[in-house]
Each structure stands twice: as C-alpha cells, then as structure tokens.
Amino acid sequence: MESICVGTVKGPGETPHEFTFIAPDPERRVKHGEFVYYTATVDGQERPILGRVTGRQPVKLFPDAFMADPAVPPDAVAALLGYDSDARELFEVTVTVLGYYNEVLHDFTNPRVPPQGGAPVFIAEDAFLAQVLSRARKGEQGSAYIGDLLSRGPGAVPVALNVRGFTSTHLAIIASTGSGKSYLAGVLLEELLMPYNRAAVLIIDPHGEYDTLQQVQNLERFQDDEYKPKVRIFRPDDLRVQIGSLTLGDLRYLLPNLSEKMHYQLTRAYNFAQREWKDGKYTLKQLEYAVRQVAEGSAGGDGEEMEDDPTTGALIWRLRSALGNSRIFHDFEN
C-alpha cells in the first residue's frame, strides 16, 4: 500500500489511545477528521495502524512582526530577510487510534501500544479506507450506500452499511440539531427500497418528514424488470383503533406516569370491563365507569363524585387525555 508520508511521530497523547505527530503540511492535507496511519509489528506481522485526526495546533508560525502590514504577504517579508520559507510552519497533530483491521472479526483491533517516536505517519489511501470503513459494497445485495467520506473527493471513498447489521437489531442516529439525522434516515430508507434490497418498511412519522418517499415508486433507479416499490401513506384520519380492542399492555403504554396504585386500579378496571362487556366492545365512558367501580371505597356508584378520589380522578384524566382527545382512538370504529 503506497501512501504519502505527512509527518513524524512526536509521542503519546493525553489519553492511552492517542498519539501526536509533527507535520509541516504545506498542502493542508492533514485536516480534522482525516485518516492517517503508522506501521507496527503485531503478532509477527507488520500492519497499518489506522487513526483519525482529532486535533491540530501550530508549534511554529511566522513571527508576528512579519504580519504587521496587511498589504505585504508574510512570505515576501520572509524572503526579504532570508527566512527559510520551506519550514515556516509546523503543526502538532493529535490522532485517535482506531487500530488495525482484523479480517476475521471484520472490525478494528487496537494494539494498545503507542507508535515509537520518530516513526513516519502516512495519509491513508482511498482504496484502503474504502475496504476497511464500509461494511458492504455499494450496489450489492444487503448494502445501504450512505455517501462518500467527507475528507476525500466525491466518489473516492464510498461508505455503505450492512443492512442486516441494523435491521436485525436496531439503529440509533445520534447527532446535534440540524446535522442531518432525518436526511440520513431518509437515505437508509431509500436504500432499503432499492431493487437489490426490496425491503418491507413500516415508518412511524409523527412529524410528516418522509412524505417524499412516495415519489420513489415512480423513479427508474428504484425499479428493475421484476420489481417496483409501492409506498402507501396512512394519515391520522385514515386510521381507527377501537378502544375496546386495546390490551392492558396498550393502556399502560398510552397512559403516562402511572403510580403503582394507578397501575393496580387500571388492571382491576380492565378486568372489570372484560367481564362486564364480554364482546370487548366497550366505550371510553364505559371504561371510565369501570375505573370508578373498582375504586377503593366505592359503594358501586357510577357518578362523577368518585373522581374526588385522587387516584380515580388522575386515572380518568389520563384516559380522556390519551384516548378521548385523539383522532385515532374511537368507541366503535376499528
């Protein structure tokens, strides 16, 4: 693997998995987020130990006096004074070590040994990064292409995820506001709908951010001779869930911040409703009636005076808030 040497190891960093190196970097190749490597012998074999640049600070710059006149470039002042312009700037670069790529584990293994002082540091080649950073190959079955490595040119280092890796378990997209979490989710969804994946996807979209996915069913790149995706959007007014069809687990999930006493009373009310209306077609009012009937100290009354009991009143308020104020839950429609 041929790479360009950009610096020399200075020593360990502030943490055990960091090191620093000195680089002149006249071409500004060593950017934040760039991938570099050094070589080390691991288990009798020389391996490239990959790391990522996480810090950069100058250790040698032009003297301040060279920049006293904005109209005169400091290079011109340096040349006039015979200053060595080839080594006018030096930077101390901090690198976080990822490790060497383990072909058996398909992951990085940190050797836990810092590089020796004076060892050369290289910029990682595009082909090497494409091989070790992607869990799959762009366009292959079971792949999800999410874009190109930001520190390299367009198309130089494509990055693709293994679909099975996040569909068989879970995937969390964690980033700051405005950094593109929804966009990345949309890209992954589009990849799942590609002909080489043909996935069935259910999207819960409370903010209405993914309506545009309906357009993919008409785009040629999502189709082949045997496949065309079909997207169907259900609006809140298109869905109805009959209150009587909710299980006890559903009710516990829908009602927020229940105390132990509320949980107990809700369980009794649910069982009461199941016995009283065996077909399960009870309404919200009837469920509220069941809550009052099973309240402690209840004499069998069904009046709203039972709501004077704090637990009963709080439980009924939560039922009305979660079920009564929703367009989805209905007494009779399902």
GROMACS .gro file of C-alpha atoms in nm:
model
  334
    1MET     CA    1   0.000   0.000   0.000
    2GLU     CA    2   0.166   0.322  -0.120
    3SER     CA    3   0.089   0.634   0.080
    4ILE     CA    4   0.227   0.982   0.129
    5CYS     CA    5   0.431   1.049   0.443
    6VAL     CA    6   0.294   1.364   0.607
    7GLY     CA    7   0.466   1.375   0.945
    8THR     CA    8   0.675   1.221   1.220
    9VAL     CA    9   0.552   1.076   1.549
   10LYS     CA   10   0.628   1.302   1.847
   11GLY     CA   11   0.495   1.088   2.130
   12PRO     CA   12   0.186   0.973   2.325
   13GLY     CA   13  -0.122   1.192   2.354
   14GLU     CA   14  -0.325   1.287   2.659
   15THR     CA   15  -0.509   0.954   2.666
   16PRO     CA   16  -0.378   0.598   2.614
   17HIS     CA   17  -0.546   0.571   2.272
   18GLU     CA   18  -0.397   0.893   2.131
   19PHE     CA   19  -0.063   0.999   1.990
   20THR     CA   20   0.077   1.319   1.841
   21PHE     CA   21   0.292   1.383   1.538
   22ILE     CA   22   0.463   1.686   1.387
   23ALA     CA   23   0.377   1.786   1.031
   24PRO     CA   24   0.475   2.083   0.813
   25ASP     CA   25   0.164   2.028   0.597
   26PRO     CA   26   0.222   2.296   0.332
   27GLU     CA   27  -0.056   2.146   0.116
   28ARG     CA   28  -0.306   2.138   0.404
   29ARG     CA   29  -0.367   1.765   0.364
   30VAL     CA   30  -0.390   1.689   0.737
   31LYS     CA   31  -0.742   1.814   0.811
   32HIS     CA   32  -0.962   1.750   1.112
   33GLY     CA   33  -1.126   1.412   1.059
   34GLU     CA   34  -0.862   1.291   0.814
   35PHE     CA   35  -0.743   0.930   0.837
   36VAL     CA   36  -0.373   0.858   0.883
   37TYR     CA   37  -0.173   0.552   0.979
   38TYR     CA   38   0.162   0.429   1.105
   39THR     CA   39   0.301   0.079   1.078
   40ALA     CA   40   0.374  -0.156   1.365
   41THR     CA   41   0.456  -0.523   1.412
   42VAL     CA   42   0.161  -0.711   1.560
   43ASP     CA   43   0.180  -1.090   1.615
   44GLY     CA   44   0.491  -1.103   1.399
   45GLN     CA   45   0.329  -0.921   1.108
   46GLU     CA   46   0.367  -0.559   1.005
   47ARG     CA   47   0.028  -0.391   0.998
   48PRO     CA   48  -0.101  -0.041   0.926
   49ILE     CA   49  -0.248   0.108   1.245
   50LEU     CA   50  -0.524   0.344   1.141
   51GLY     CA   51  -0.616   0.660   1.329
   52ARG     CA   52  -0.821   0.974   1.283
   53VAL     CA   53  -0.705   1.332   1.327
   54THR     CA   54  -0.889   1.492   1.619
   55GLY     CA   55  -0.673   1.796   1.692
   56ARG     CA   56  -0.429   2.031   1.527
   57GLN     CA   57  -0.236   2.323   1.673
   58PRO     CA   58   0.061   2.524   1.546
   59VAL     CA   59   0.403   2.488   1.704
   60LYS     CA   60   0.585   2.713   1.458
   61LEU     CA   61   0.440   3.001   1.257
   62PHE     CA   62   0.552   3.328   1.106
   63PRO     CA   63   0.669   3.581   1.366
   64ASP     CA   64   0.401   3.836   1.443
   65ALA     CA   65   0.616   4.117   1.305
   66PHE     CA   66   0.600   3.957   0.959
   67MET     CA   67   0.226   4.027   0.953
   68ALA     CA   68   0.233   4.388   1.069
   69ASP     CA   69   0.133   4.521   0.725
   70PRO     CA   70  -0.179   4.353   0.578
   71ALA     CA   71  -0.078   4.469   0.231
   72VAL     CA   72   0.252   4.280   0.242
   73PRO     CA   73   0.235   3.898   0.248
   74PRO     CA   74   0.448   3.741   0.524
   75ASP     CA   75   0.609   3.523   0.255
   76ALA     CA   76   0.755   3.837   0.096
   77VAL     CA   77   0.890   3.959   0.429
   78ALA     CA   78   1.041   3.616   0.498
   79ALA     CA   79   1.211   3.606   0.158
   80LEU     CA   80   1.350   3.955   0.207
   81LEU     CA   81   1.504   3.859   0.541
   82GLY     CA   82   1.632   3.524   0.417
   83TYR     CA   83   1.382   3.332   0.635
   84ASP     CA   84   1.357   2.961   0.550
   85SER     CA   85   1.017   2.956   0.383
   86ASP     CA   86   1.016   2.579   0.329
   87ALA     CA   87   0.982   2.520   0.705
   88ARG     CA   88   0.794   2.830   0.807
   89GLU     CA   89   0.504   2.638   0.966
   90LEU     CA   90   0.488   2.326   1.180
   91PHE     CA   91   0.182   2.170   1.340
   92GLU     CA   92   0.132   1.928   1.624
   93VAL     CA   93  -0.146   1.691   1.522
   94THR     CA   94  -0.341   1.471   1.765
   95VAL     CA   95  -0.460   1.134   1.638
   96THR     CA   96  -0.710   0.896   1.797
   97VAL     CA   97  -0.610   0.537   1.724
   98LEU     CA   98  -0.868   0.304   1.569
   99GLY     CA   99  -0.632   0.009   1.532
  100TYR     CA  100  -0.555  -0.242   1.259
  101TYR     CA  101  -0.833  -0.405   1.059
  102ASN     CA  102  -0.892  -0.763   1.168
  103GLU     CA  103  -1.005  -0.968   0.868
  104VAL     CA  104  -1.150  -1.238   1.093
  105LEU     CA  105  -1.355  -1.008   1.319
  106HIS     CA  106  -1.429  -0.758   1.038
  107ASP     CA  107  -1.354  -0.484   1.286
  108PHE     CA  108  -1.066  -0.277   1.421
  109THR     CA  109  -0.838  -0.411   1.694
  110ASN     CA  110  -0.641  -0.160   1.896
  111PRO     CA  111  -0.285  -0.288   1.950
  112ARG     CA  112  -0.266  -0.080   2.274
  113VAL     CA  113   0.098   0.006   2.202
  114PRO     CA  114   0.175   0.367   2.103
  115PRO     CA  115   0.396   0.428   1.799
  116GLN     CA  116   0.765   0.487   1.850
  117GLY     CA  117   0.889   0.844   1.847
  118GLY     CA  118   1.026   0.938   1.506
  119ALA     CA  119   0.810   0.686   1.319
  120PRO     CA  120   0.664   0.814   0.990
  121VAL     CA  121   0.292   0.889   0.963
  122PHE     CA  122   0.110   0.843   0.633
  123ILE     CA  123  -0.216   0.959   0.479
  124ALA     CA  124  -0.436   0.652   0.431
  125GLU     CA  125  -0.510   0.569   0.068
  126ASP     CA  126  -0.864   0.586  -0.070
  127ALA     CA  127  -0.873   0.217  -0.164
  128PHE     CA  128  -0.762   0.111   0.184
  129LEU     CA  129  -1.028   0.328   0.352
  130ALA     CA  130  -1.299   0.203   0.118
  131GLN     CA  131  -1.205  -0.151   0.213
  132VAL     CA  132  -1.200  -0.112   0.592
  133LEU     CA  133  -1.465   0.155   0.658
  134SER     CA  134  -1.752   0.001   0.460
  135ARG     CA  135  -1.941  -0.298   0.593
  136ALA     CA  136  -2.065  -0.374   0.241
  137ARG     CA  137  -2.005  -0.272  -0.120
  138LYS     CA  138  -2.213  -0.008  -0.293
  139GLY     CA  139  -2.493  -0.161  -0.501
  140GLU     CA  140  -2.456  -0.513  -0.363
  141GLN     CA  141  -2.748  -0.706  -0.217
  142GLY     CA  142  -2.780  -0.625   0.153
  143SER     CA  143  -2.593  -0.293   0.129
  144ALA     CA  144  -2.703   0.061   0.211
  145TYR     CA  145  -2.490   0.329   0.048
  146ILE     CA  146  -2.499   0.642   0.266
  147GLY     CA  147  -2.247   0.866   0.089
  148ASP     CA  148  -1.878   0.937   0.048
  149LEU     CA  149  -1.612   1.012   0.307
  150LEU     CA  150  -1.620   1.387   0.369
  151SER     CA  151  -1.242   1.434   0.386
  152ARG     CA  152  -1.191   1.288   0.038
  153GLY     CA  153  -1.312   1.376  -0.310
  154PRO     CA  154  -1.660   1.282  -0.438
  155GLY     CA  155  -1.679   0.910  -0.505
  156ALA     CA  156  -1.325   0.844  -0.376
  157VAL     CA  157  -1.429   0.655  -0.061
  158PRO     CA  158  -1.790   0.532  -0.080
  159VAL     CA  159  -1.934   0.422   0.253
  160ALA     CA  160  -2.200   0.151   0.267
  161LEU     CA  161  -2.359  -0.018   0.568
  162ASN     CA  162  -2.458  -0.381   0.601
  163VAL     CA  163  -2.839  -0.377   0.605
  164ARG     CA  164  -2.860  -0.690   0.816
  165GLY     CA  165  -2.646  -0.522   1.081
  166PHE     CA  166  -2.913  -0.265   1.170
  167THR     CA  167  -3.237  -0.432   1.060
  168SER     CA  168  -3.180  -0.744   1.271
  169THR     CA  169  -3.125  -0.539   1.587
  170HIS     CA  170  -3.164  -0.160   1.599
  171LEU     CA  171  -3.003   0.160   1.479
  172ALA     CA  172  -2.978   0.492   1.664
  173ILE     CA  173  -2.882   0.809   1.475
  174ILE     CA  174  -2.737   1.045   1.736
  175ALA     CA  175  -2.626   1.395   1.638
  176SER     CA  176  -2.687   1.761   1.715
  177THR     CA  177  -2.987   1.955   1.587
  178GLY     CA  178  -2.964   2.038   1.219
  179SER     CA  179  -2.683   1.794   1.143
  180GLY     CA  180  -2.893   1.575   0.912
  181LYS     CA  181  -3.037   1.291   1.122
  182SER     CA  182  -3.367   1.286   0.930
  183TYR     CA  183  -3.184   1.309   0.598
  184LEU     CA  184  -2.965   1.010   0.685
  185ALA     CA  185  -3.272   0.812   0.789
  186GLY     CA  186  -3.431   0.900   0.454
  187VAL     CA  187  -3.121   0.781   0.267
  188LEU     CA  188  -3.130   0.450   0.453
  189LEU     CA  189  -3.499   0.408   0.374
  190GLU     CA  190  -3.437   0.473   0.006
  191GLU     CA  191  -3.159   0.215   0.004
  192LEU     CA  192  -3.391  -0.041   0.164
  193LEU     CA  193  -3.637   0.016  -0.122
  194MET     CA  194  -3.374  -0.037  -0.391
  195PRO     CA  195  -3.411  -0.343  -0.622
  196TYR     CA  196  -3.109  -0.510  -0.463
  197ASN     CA  197  -3.276  -0.497  -0.117
  198ARG     CA  198  -3.656  -0.499  -0.177
  199ALA     CA  199  -3.732  -0.448   0.190
  200ALA     CA  200  -4.073  -0.400   0.351
  201VAL     CA  201  -4.058  -0.096   0.579
  202LEU     CA  202  -4.304   0.047   0.831
  203ILE     CA  203  -4.239   0.412   0.917
  204ILE     CA  204  -4.392   0.588   1.217
  205ASP     CA  205  -4.367   0.950   1.111
  206PRO     CA  206  -4.528   1.187   1.366
  207HIS     CA  207  -4.369   1.498   1.209
  208GLY     CA  208  -4.455   1.419   0.846
  209GLU     CA  209  -4.092   1.426   0.730
  210TYR     CA  210  -4.099   1.133   0.490
  211ASP     CA  211  -4.390   1.209   0.258
  212THR     CA  212  -4.144   1.244  -0.031
  213LEU     CA  213  -4.073   0.870  -0.020
  214GLN     CA  214  -4.396   0.830  -0.215
  215GLN     CA  215  -4.208   0.960  -0.519
  216VAL     CA  216  -3.960   0.671  -0.526
  217GLN     CA  217  -4.217   0.433  -0.673
  218ASN     CA  218  -4.208   0.635  -0.996
  219LEU     CA  219  -3.829   0.672  -1.025
  220GLU     CA  220  -3.649   0.437  -1.264
  221ARG     CA  221  -3.347   0.379  -1.039
  222PHE     CA  222  -3.577   0.210  -0.785
  223GLN     CA  223  -3.712  -0.034  -1.044
  224ASP     CA  224  -3.599  -0.329  -1.249
  225ASP     CA  225  -3.773  -0.583  -1.470
  226GLU     CA  226  -3.926  -0.771  -1.175
  227TYR     CA  227  -3.958  -0.510  -0.903
  228LYS     CA  228  -4.120  -0.175  -0.836
  229PRO     CA  229  -4.163  -0.037  -0.483
  230LYS     CA  230  -4.507   0.052  -0.357
  231VAL     CA  231  -4.547   0.326  -0.097
  232ARG     CA  232  -4.869   0.380   0.092
  233ILE     CA  233  -4.921   0.662   0.339
  234PHE     CA  234  -5.177   0.641   0.619
  235ARG     CA  235  -5.293   0.975   0.761
  236PRO     CA  236  -5.437   1.003   1.113
  237ASP     CA  237  -5.788   1.033   0.970
  238ASP     CA  238  -5.735   0.707   0.776
  239LEU     CA  239  -5.672   0.504   1.092
  240ARG     CA  240  -5.912   0.399   1.364
  241VAL     CA  241  -5.842   0.186   1.669
  242GLN     CA  242  -6.140   0.073   1.871
  243ILE     CA  243  -6.087   0.145   2.239
  244GLY     CA  244  -6.228  -0.194   2.336
  245SER     CA  245  -5.959  -0.369   2.131
  246LEU     CA  246  -5.674  -0.225   2.340
  247THR     CA  247  -5.496  -0.468   2.567
  248LEU     CA  248  -5.392  -0.391   2.922
  249GLY     CA  249  -5.035  -0.351   2.798
  250ASP     CA  250  -5.154  -0.099   2.537
  251LEU     CA  251  -5.330   0.107   2.802
  252ARG     CA  252  -5.027   0.108   3.029
  253TYR     CA  253  -4.812   0.226   2.740
  254LEU     CA  254  -5.053   0.502   2.638
  255LEU     CA  255  -5.113   0.643   2.985
  256PRO     CA  256  -4.809   0.838   3.110
  257ASN     CA  257  -4.653   0.840   3.457
  258LEU     CA  258  -4.879   0.593   3.633
  259SER     CA  259  -4.817   0.532   4.001
  260GLU     CA  260  -4.823   0.180   4.142
  261LYS     CA  261  -5.172   0.246   4.279
  262MET     CA  262  -5.290   0.364   3.936
  263HIS     CA  263  -5.142   0.054   3.775
  264TYR     CA  264  -5.333  -0.162   4.022
  265GLN     CA  265  -5.662   0.022   3.970
  266LEU     CA  266  -5.621   0.018   3.591
  267THR     CA  267  -5.570  -0.358   3.598
  268ARG     CA  268  -5.886  -0.408   3.803
  269ALA     CA  269  -6.082  -0.172   3.577
  270TYR     CA  270  -5.962  -0.351   3.264
  271ASN     CA  271  -6.062  -0.692   3.406
  272PHE     CA  272  -6.398  -0.549   3.515
  273ALA     CA  273  -6.463  -0.418   3.163
  274GLN     CA  274  -6.368  -0.752   3.008
  275ARG     CA  275  -6.616  -0.933   3.233
  276GLU     CA  276  -6.894  -0.674   3.202
  277TRP     CA  277  -6.878  -0.647   2.824
  278LYS     CA  278  -6.767  -0.988   2.706
  279ASP     CA  279  -6.757  -0.892   2.339
  280GLY     CA  280  -6.493  -0.632   2.426
  281LYS     CA  281  -6.687  -0.351   2.262
  282TYR     CA  282  -6.689  -0.108   2.547
  283THR     CA  283  -6.655   0.268   2.504
  284LEU     CA  284  -6.437   0.524   2.677
  285LYS     CA  285  -6.727   0.621   2.902
  286GLN     CA  286  -6.776   0.258   2.998
  287LEU     CA  287  -6.405   0.222   3.073
  288GLU     CA  288  -6.428   0.530   3.296
  289TYR     CA  289  -6.728   0.367   3.464
  290ALA     CA  290  -6.516   0.057   3.528
  291VAL     CA  291  -6.243   0.272   3.686
  292ARG     CA  292  -6.497   0.424   3.927
  293GLN     CA  293  -6.649   0.086   4.007
  294VAL     CA  294  -6.323  -0.070   4.118
  295ALA     CA  295  -6.202   0.232   4.313
  296GLU     CA  296  -6.120   0.171   4.680
  297GLY     CA  297  -6.411   0.269   4.896
  298SER     CA  298  -6.654   0.255   4.606
  299ALA     CA  299  -7.008   0.161   4.703
  300GLY     CA  300  -7.098   0.069   4.349
  301GLY     CA  301  -7.187   0.419   4.242
  302ASP     CA  302  -7.118   0.541   3.893
  303GLY     CA  303  -7.136   0.915   3.946
  304GLU     CA  304  -6.852   1.156   3.881
  305GLU     CA  305  -6.826   1.219   4.254
  306MET     CA  306  -6.595   0.916   4.259
  307GLU     CA  307  -6.341   1.133   4.081
  308ASP     CA  308  -6.287   1.309   4.412
  309ASP     CA  309  -6.062   1.013   4.489
  310PRO     CA  310  -5.716   1.134   4.372
  311THR     CA  311  -5.619   0.805   4.207
  312THR     CA  312  -5.951   0.767   4.027
  313GLY     CA  313  -5.954   1.128   3.910
  314ALA     CA  314  -5.595   1.113   3.785
  315LEU     CA  315  -5.656   0.785   3.601
  316ILE     CA  316  -5.973   0.913   3.433
  317TRP     CA  317  -5.796   1.236   3.334
  318ARG     CA  318  -5.521   1.032   3.168
  319LEU     CA  319  -5.773   0.815   2.985
  320ARG     CA  320  -5.953   1.120   2.848
  321SER     CA  321  -5.629   1.290   2.752
  322ALA     CA  322  -5.477   0.988   2.573
  323LEU     CA  323  -5.790   0.833   2.418
  324GLY     CA  324  -6.061   1.098   2.419
  325ASN     CA  325  -5.851   1.372   2.261
  326SER     CA  326  -5.710   1.150   1.988
  327ARG     CA  327  -5.839   1.123   1.632
  328ILE     CA  328  -5.717   0.765   1.610
  329PHE     CA  329  -5.895   0.601   1.903
  330HIS     CA  330  -6.269   0.557   1.861
  331ASP     CA  331  -6.554   0.398   2.055
  332PHE     CA  332  -6.695   0.196   1.766
  333GLU     CA  333  -6.476   0.214   1.454
  334ASN     CA  334  -6.177  -0.013   1.401
   0.00000   0.00000   0.00000
